[in-house]
Every structure is written in C-alpha cells, then in structure tokens.
Short mmCIF file of C-alpha atoms in Angstrom, two decimals:
data_model
loop_
_atom_site.label_atom_id
_atom_site.label_comp_id
_atom_site.label_asym_id
_atom_site.label_seq_id
_atom_site.Cartn_x
_atom_site.Cartn_y
_atom_site.Cartn_z
CA MET A 1 9.49 9.45 25.34
CA ALA A 2 7.75 8.52 28.60
CA GLU A 3 4.30 10.09 28.85
CA ASP A 4 4.94 11.37 32.38
CA SER A 5 8.03 13.27 31.26
CA LEU A 6 6.12 14.78 28.33
CA LEU A 7 3.35 15.98 30.62
CA SER A 8 5.89 17.43 33.06
CA TYR A 9 7.56 19.25 30.18
CA LEU A 10 4.26 20.89 29.25
CA GLN A 11 3.31 21.67 32.84
CA ASP A 12 6.59 23.55 33.31
CA LEU A 13 5.60 25.84 30.42
CA ILE A 14 2.63 27.28 32.32
CA PRO A 15 3.90 30.70 33.51
CA ASP A 16 4.01 31.69 37.17
CA THR A 17 2.96 35.22 36.18
CA ILE A 18 -0.73 34.26 36.22
CA SER A 19 -2.62 33.85 39.49
CA GLN A 20 -2.24 30.64 41.47
CA LYS A 21 -5.95 29.90 41.08
CA ASN A 22 -5.78 30.20 37.30
CA ARG A 23 -2.55 28.21 37.15
CA ILE A 24 -4.41 25.38 38.86
CA LEU A 25 -7.29 25.68 36.37
CA ALA A 26 -4.85 25.78 33.46
CA GLY A 27 -2.99 22.75 34.81
CA ARG A 28 -6.25 20.86 35.14
CA PHE A 29 -7.17 21.62 31.54
CA LEU A 30 -3.69 20.63 30.34
CA LYS A 31 -3.92 17.30 32.14
CA LEU A 32 -7.31 16.67 30.52
CA VAL A 33 -6.17 17.36 26.96
CA PHE A 34 -2.90 15.48 27.45
CA GLY A 35 -4.93 12.41 28.37
CA VAL A 36 -6.94 12.83 25.16
CA ARG A 37 -3.64 13.17 23.29
CA ASN A 38 -2.40 9.86 24.70
CA ASP A 39 -5.66 8.04 23.92
CA THR A 40 -5.71 9.39 20.36
CA CYS A 41 -2.12 8.42 19.60
CA LYS A 42 -2.63 4.92 21.03
CA LEU A 43 -5.82 4.38 19.03
CA LEU A 44 -4.28 5.49 15.75
CA GLN A 45 -1.06 3.52 16.29
CA ASP A 46 -3.03 0.37 17.12
CA ILE A 47 -5.04 0.75 13.90
CA ASP A 48 -2.16 1.73 11.64
CA GLY A 49 0.73 -0.32 12.98
CA LYS A 50 3.14 2.59 12.59
CA GLU A 51 4.37 4.68 15.52
CA PHE A 52 4.07 8.42 15.83
CA GLN A 53 7.14 10.61 15.58
CA VAL A 54 7.15 12.70 18.77
CA ASP A 55 8.70 16.17 18.61
CA ARG A 56 9.20 18.23 21.77
CA TRP A 57 9.78 21.88 20.86
CA LYS A 58 10.14 25.30 22.46
CA ARG A 59 9.19 28.79 21.33
CA ALA A 60 11.86 31.41 22.01
CA GLU A 61 9.23 34.02 22.79
CA GLY A 62 7.61 31.78 25.41
CA GLY A 63 6.11 28.31 25.68
CA GLY A 64 6.38 25.31 23.41
CA GLY A 65 4.65 22.06 22.71
CA ILE A 66 4.68 18.39 21.82
CA THR A 67 3.77 17.46 18.26
CA SER A 68 3.12 13.82 17.40
CA CYS A 69 3.03 13.00 13.68
CA LEU A 70 2.20 9.85 11.77
CA TYR A 71 3.18 10.40 8.14
CA GLU A 72 2.54 8.00 5.27
CA GLY A 73 1.17 5.31 7.51
CA ASN A 74 -0.28 1.99 6.47
CA LYS A 75 -3.89 3.12 6.93
CA PHE A 76 -3.57 6.85 7.55
CA LEU A 77 -2.17 9.24 4.98
CA ASN A 78 -1.10 11.53 7.79
CA ALA A 79 -2.25 12.31 11.29
CA THR A 80 -1.05 14.94 13.75
CA VAL A 81 -1.79 15.33 17.45
CA ASP A 82 -0.36 18.55 18.88
CA VAL A 83 -0.50 19.91 22.42
CA SER A 84 0.86 23.45 22.73
CA VAL A 85 1.36 25.72 25.72
CA ILE A 86 2.09 29.18 24.32
CA ARG A 87 2.75 32.19 26.53
CA GLY A 88 4.18 35.69 26.29
CA HIS A 89 2.86 38.90 24.80
CA MET A 90 0.33 38.66 22.01
CA PRO A 91 1.30 40.60 18.85
CA SER A 92 -1.08 43.46 18.08
CA GLN A 93 -2.15 41.81 14.80
CA ALA A 94 -3.17 38.66 16.65
CA ALA A 95 -5.06 40.79 19.18
CA ASP A 96 -6.81 42.49 16.27
CA GLN A 97 -7.97 39.09 15.02
CA LEU A 98 -9.53 38.39 18.43
CA ARG A 99 -11.22 41.79 18.30
CA GLU A 100 -12.74 40.86 14.93
CA ALA A 101 -13.99 37.61 16.45
CA GLY A 102 -15.75 39.59 19.22
CA ARG A 103 -13.42 38.47 22.01
CA MET A 104 -11.63 41.76 22.62
CA SER A 105 -12.16 43.22 26.08
CA THR A 106 -11.73 46.93 26.73
CA ALA A 107 -10.01 45.91 29.95
CA TRP A 108 -7.06 44.35 28.17
CA LYS A 109 -3.81 45.87 29.30
CA ASN A 110 -2.71 47.08 25.86
CA ASP A 111 -2.57 46.07 22.23
CA SER A 112 -0.01 43.35 23.06
CA PRO A 113 -1.48 41.75 26.19
CA GLU A 114 0.20 39.03 28.20
CA PHE A 115 -1.49 35.71 27.45
CA LEU A 116 -1.47 31.94 27.90
CA ALA A 117 -2.90 29.54 25.33
CA ILE A 118 -3.21 25.78 25.88
CA VAL A 119 -4.43 23.88 22.83
CA ILE A 120 -4.84 20.32 21.65
CA SER A 121 -5.32 20.03 17.90
CA THR A 122 -5.77 16.72 16.12
CA ILE A 123 -6.14 16.16 12.39
CA ILE A 124 -6.53 12.75 10.73
CA HIS A 125 -6.42 12.05 6.98
CA THR A 126 -6.87 8.53 5.66
CA ARG A 127 -5.77 6.54 2.63
CA ASN A 128 -9.17 4.92 2.12
CA PRO A 129 -11.68 7.38 0.59
CA HIS A 130 -14.50 5.66 2.48
CA VAL A 131 -13.00 6.70 5.83
CA PRO A 132 -13.61 10.41 6.53
CA SER A 133 -10.98 12.89 7.59
CA TYR A 134 -11.51 14.13 11.13
CA GLY A 135 -10.35 17.02 13.24
CA TYR A 136 -10.94 18.19 16.78
CA THR A 137 -9.54 21.05 18.86
CA LEU A 138 -9.91 22.03 22.51
CA ARG A 139 -8.34 25.25 23.73
CA LEU A 140 -7.98 27.60 26.65
CA LEU A 141 -6.92 31.23 26.28
CA VAL A 142 -6.13 33.43 29.29
CA ILE A 143 -5.49 37.18 29.02
CA LYS A 144 -3.98 39.54 31.58
CA LEU A 145 -6.22 42.58 32.11
CA ARG A 146 -5.25 46.19 32.63
CA ASN A 147 -6.05 45.99 36.36
CA GLY A 148 -3.87 42.91 36.82
CA SER A 149 -6.73 40.43 36.93
CA GLU A 150 -7.27 37.79 34.26
CA GLU A 151 -10.05 36.61 32.00
CA GLY A 152 -10.15 33.60 29.76
CA TRP A 153 -12.34 31.22 27.85
CA PHE A 154 -12.64 27.74 26.45
CA GLY A 155 -13.23 26.96 22.80
CA GLY A 156 -13.37 23.83 20.72
CA VAL A 157 -14.41 22.12 17.53
CA ALA A 158 -15.07 18.65 16.14
CA ASN A 159 -15.67 18.26 12.41
CA LEU A 160 -16.12 15.25 10.12
CA THR A 161 -14.98 15.54 6.48
CA PRO A 162 -15.98 12.58 4.30
CA ALA A 163 -15.28 12.05 0.62
CA TYR A 164 -18.33 9.80 0.41
CA LEU A 165 -21.53 10.23 2.36
CA VAL A 166 -22.63 7.43 4.67
CA LYS A 167 -25.67 8.81 6.48
CA GLU A 168 -25.46 6.31 9.33
CA ASP A 169 -21.91 7.43 10.07
CA VAL A 170 -22.84 11.11 10.09
CA ILE A 171 -25.83 10.45 12.34
CA HIS A 172 -23.64 8.50 14.78
CA PHE A 173 -21.09 11.31 14.80
CA HIS A 174 -23.67 13.99 15.53
CA LYS A 175 -25.55 11.87 18.07
CA THR A 176 -22.35 11.35 20.05
CA LEU A 177 -21.58 15.06 20.13
CA LYS A 178 -25.20 15.94 20.90
CA ALA A 179 -25.17 13.59 23.89
CA ALA A 180 -22.07 15.34 25.24
CA CYS A 181 -23.79 18.71 24.81
CA ASP A 182 -27.19 17.66 26.18
CA GLU A 183 -25.60 16.47 29.39
CA HIS A 184 -25.00 20.14 30.24
CA ASP A 185 -27.39 22.36 28.29
CA LEU A 186 -30.03 21.40 25.71
CA SER A 187 -29.33 24.61 23.80
CA TYR A 188 -25.66 23.76 23.26
CA TYR A 189 -25.91 21.28 20.40
CA PRO A 190 -28.22 23.28 18.09
CA ARG A 191 -26.20 26.45 18.76
CA PHE A 192 -22.80 24.85 18.31
CA LYS A 193 -23.87 22.75 15.31
CA LYS A 194 -25.13 25.89 13.55
CA TRP A 195 -21.89 27.69 14.44
CA SER A 196 -19.91 24.79 12.96
CA ASP A 197 -21.84 24.92 9.68
CA GLU A 198 -21.20 28.66 9.46
CA TYR A 199 -17.53 28.49 10.43
CA PHE A 200 -16.64 25.69 8.00
CA PHE A 201 -18.36 27.32 5.04
CA ILE A 202 -16.00 27.77 2.07
CA ARG A 203 -17.47 31.00 0.77
CA HIS A 204 -15.75 31.02 -2.61
CA ARG A 205 -16.99 27.48 -3.31
CA GLY A 206 -20.47 27.82 -1.80
CA GLU A 207 -20.09 24.64 0.23
CA THR A 208 -18.98 23.50 3.66
CA CYS A 209 -15.74 21.76 4.52
CA GLY A 210 -17.28 18.57 5.83
CA VAL A 211 -20.63 17.56 7.29
CA GLY A 212 -20.29 19.61 10.45
CA GLY A 213 -20.10 18.77 14.10
CA ILE A 214 -19.83 21.39 16.82
CA PHE A 215 -17.95 24.66 17.20
CA PHE A 216 -17.97 26.64 20.46
CA ASP A 217 -16.06 29.56 21.93
CA ASN A 218 -16.10 32.27 24.60
CA LEU A 219 -17.01 29.94 27.49
CA ASN A 220 -15.70 31.50 30.73
CA PHE A 221 -12.99 29.15 31.97
CA GLN A 222 -13.50 30.12 35.62
CA ASP A 223 -17.03 28.71 35.56
CA LYS A 224 -16.92 25.06 36.61
CA LYS A 225 -19.90 24.15 34.44
CA HIS A 226 -17.91 25.14 31.36
CA PHE A 227 -14.95 22.97 32.33
CA ASP A 228 -17.37 20.10 32.92
CA PHE A 229 -18.76 20.62 29.42
CA VAL A 230 -15.29 20.65 27.87
CA GLN A 231 -14.50 17.48 29.79
CA SER A 232 -17.57 15.81 28.25
CA CYS A 233 -16.41 16.91 24.80
CA ALA A 234 -12.97 15.47 25.48
CA ARG A 235 -14.57 12.14 26.33
CA ALA A 236 -16.69 12.20 23.15
CA VAL A 237 -14.16 13.06 20.45
CA LEU A 238 -12.85 9.51 19.97
CA PRO A 239 -16.13 7.57 20.40
CA ALA A 240 -17.63 9.87 17.76
CA TYR A 241 -15.04 8.75 15.19
CA GLN A 242 -13.62 5.34 16.12
CA PRO A 243 -16.58 3.18 14.96
CA ILE A 244 -16.63 4.99 11.60
CA VAL A 245 -12.96 4.21 11.00
CA LYS A 246 -13.27 0.55 11.91
CA ALA A 247 -16.39 0.10 9.77
CA HIS A 248 -14.73 1.24 6.54
CA LEU A 249 -11.00 0.83 6.96
CA GLU A 250 -10.75 -2.32 4.83
CA GLU A 251 -13.47 -1.35 2.36
CA PRO A 252 -12.33 -1.75 -1.28
CA HIS A 253 -11.93 1.44 -3.31
CA SER A 254 -11.31 2.24 -6.95
CA GLU A 255 -8.83 4.57 -8.62
CA GLU A 256 -11.72 6.91 -9.45
CA GLU A 257 -12.70 7.03 -5.78
CA ASP A 258 -9.10 7.75 -4.79
CA THR A 259 -9.03 10.65 -7.25
CA TRP A 260 -12.27 12.05 -5.80
CA GLN A 261 -10.76 11.90 -2.32
CA LEU A 262 -7.77 13.92 -3.51
CA LEU A 263 -10.11 16.53 -4.99
CA ARG A 264 -11.91 16.77 -1.64
CA TYR A 265 -8.55 17.15 0.06
CA GLY A 266 -8.01 20.11 -2.25
CA ARG A 267 -11.13 21.75 -0.80
CA TYR A 268 -9.82 20.99 2.70
CA VAL A 269 -6.56 22.78 1.87
CA GLU A 270 -8.46 25.80 0.52
CA PHE A 271 -10.49 26.16 3.71
CA ASN A 272 -7.48 25.86 5.98
CA LEU A 273 -5.26 28.29 4.09
CA ILE A 274 -7.96 30.93 3.59
CA TYR A 275 -10.44 30.69 6.47
CA ASN A 276 -8.99 28.66 9.36
CA ASN A 277 -8.71 31.05 12.32
CA GLY A 278 -6.18 28.88 14.10
CA ILE A 279 -3.77 28.97 11.17
CA LYS A 280 -4.26 32.72 10.68
CA PHE A 281 -3.65 33.33 14.40
CA GLY A 282 -0.59 31.07 14.39
CA LEU A 283 0.98 32.87 11.43
CA LEU A 284 0.77 36.11 13.42
CA MET A 285 2.50 34.53 16.42
CA PRO A 286 6.32 34.91 16.24
CA GLY A 287 8.30 31.75 16.81
CA LEU A 288 5.43 29.30 16.44
CA ARG A 289 6.49 26.01 14.86
CA ILE A 290 5.41 26.42 11.23
CA ASP A 291 5.62 22.71 10.42
CA THR A 292 3.29 22.07 13.34
CA LEU A 293 0.89 24.74 12.07
CA PHE A 294 0.64 23.20 8.60
CA ALA A 295 0.64 19.59 9.78
CA SER A 296 -3.16 19.84 9.64
CA LEU A 297 -3.04 19.67 5.84
CA PRO A 298 -3.25 16.38 3.90
CA ILE A 299 0.17 15.58 2.46
CA THR A 300 -1.34 15.16 -1.00
CA ALA A 301 -4.29 16.80 -2.76
CA LYS A 302 -5.57 17.52 -6.24
CA TRP A 303 -7.41 20.22 -8.17
CA GLY A 304 -9.26 20.10 -11.47
CA TYR A 305 -10.73 22.70 -13.76
CA MET A 306 -14.52 23.28 -13.66
CA LEU A 307 -15.18 19.79 -12.36
CA GLU A 308 -18.71 18.83 -11.31
CA PRO A 309 -19.77 15.34 -10.23
CA GLU A 310 -22.11 13.41 -12.47
CA PRO A 311 -25.77 13.96 -11.47
CA GLY A 312 -27.10 11.08 -9.39
CA SER A 313 -23.63 9.82 -8.47
CA LYS A 314 -22.31 9.16 -4.97
CA GLU A 315 -20.02 12.14 -5.42
CA ALA A 316 -22.98 14.38 -6.28
CA GLU A 317 -24.82 13.15 -3.19
CA LEU A 318 -22.00 14.42 -0.98
CA VAL A 319 -21.75 17.78 -2.76
CA ASP A 320 -25.50 18.34 -2.35
CA VAL A 321 -25.16 17.92 1.42
CA LEU A 322 -22.14 20.25 1.52
CA ARG A 323 -24.04 22.93 -0.38
CA ARG A 324 -27.17 22.53 1.73
CA PRO A 325 -26.20 21.59 5.32
CA ARG A 326 -28.90 19.70 7.15
CA ASP A 327 -29.83 18.50 10.60
CA TRP A 328 -28.72 14.95 11.31
CA VAL A 329 -30.31 14.34 14.72
#
C-alpha cells in the first residue's frame, strides 16, 4: 500500500466534531507519528529481509487504524507497528480507568464522553537473546467537555527489555532519551525515568519489566512546548535502539541462552496481561481490533517452577538490576 494513501486513510478518521484548531493539532501529531511508523518499518525490514504485513482496519463504533506486523522473521521473532485513530464515545469503564489514573476532569460531559485518541505503538521482539526487546508509544487523547470545549494531553513511553545486561547498551539508550528530554526541560528525564521504573514494576514478581526508559503523561496538547517535546521523543526512539540491534544481531547464542530469553518473555507477558494500561483500556473499548491489541506479546514464551538464576551468572546480573533499578546516566 502506498504510504500517502495510508496517511490519507488515517487523516480521514479524525472527526469533524472537534474544533478546527484541535483538528489541525491532531493532524499535525498524526503526521508526526506516521513518519515514525514509516521509518520504523523500513529499518526493521532492511535488517530482517522480510516485509511487514499491512492491515488497514476500521472500528464500527468510530475510527480505525493501520497495523503493520512482521511475524516469524529472519532476525525478529515478531514486531508490530500500529497507528490507530479511535473516536466516538468512551465507555464508562474506560472513563473510570482514566479517573483512577488521575486524568478525570469534573468538566467532562458525562460518564461516556466524546473522545479522540491517536496512538502509535511499536513492539519489537528478537530471535537473538543478546538483542533486547523494545517498545515505544506516543499518544494523544482529546476529550469533549461539558461546556463544549475540549481538553487533551500527550503521553508516551520508551522501554528497553533485555534478556542479558550490556551496560554500555543501557547507558546509550538512556543517554539518547535524556538528550531528547534535556532539550526542553532538565527536570523531564529524572521525572519520566522514575515514572517508567514505577510503571513497569511487576509487583507480584518484585522486579521491573526491563531496564526502564521514560514514561510521561498529562502534557497539555495545546501547549506548543509539549508538542515540541513529543517531536524530540519521536526523533529519538529509533536512534536509542538501532545501534544496540546492529551490535548484537549476529552474536552467537546457546540453547541455554535461548531458554532464558523465553523465560524473560514470560515475564513480559505477565506484565502486559496484568498491568499494561493500554491493554486494559483497549479491552474496555468496544470494537477495537483484538489481534492488534495483543500483537505486543512475543509469539512464544516459557515459564518454569521456582526458577532462580545461578548466583554470579549473567542471568543473575540482569535479575539484580531488575529488582533494584538504578540510574544509568
């Protein structure tokens, strides 16, 4: 499918029921994340040699999206790049979830407010256990208020999930994200890094899902400085990861290391099915493409009973970091 036609398809999903000013802002954000989508798909296809399957879909209740999937690739186990433009009336249960997250405004029209959500979500899982999994999300949510006006905010996340710890890789990842944050506000990186560590904590395991990154939310989308910050994040998400992939893609790995990677994928599945707010929100949204929602999961994983890595091993080194998050820059 031609990229221009895909972008036009998504642009047509932005409703004309929101103000012209906010439609322009929403269109600008959509164009930004669609460019990131194109760059990500091209990078992964060039590395893997297998093309993405591109699925253009619609939601009967309003909106739709474009999901690009690379399953059982040569280098990647599975990777998904999804851009969704969802609109309509938010179910009361989904609104309740936003209330719990501290985003509920007393000015919302009712318990099922009219809304627009534009989201890019990318998840990458690799075959080689020495190449970390990676995920990033950028989103915009706009809500219609009781008085007819609108409020909205940006949110986003970037998180690195290795099976084996390479400190230089983690430092590079965090330095790249910190540079994007520092360009706008020196308080952003420490705040958003801490938020990431807290958000990705698997409470029942007492460890984090990955070595962190940044997590931000509730940034007023009508404030230009916040769009500029999101734009910097969009420019950083691939440079933060690409050198790590290329450094380890051809690294030899043993059967034991492959098994450890599958066990770490099991932890990833646990986090996403129990704690991931995006999945929980999506399950409350009628008509959302379920296969798209669960495309974030690795297509294979493993669990064991009462398994602990051998003290002093490379596996134990990773688990120690996950149980005691640290500052990398």
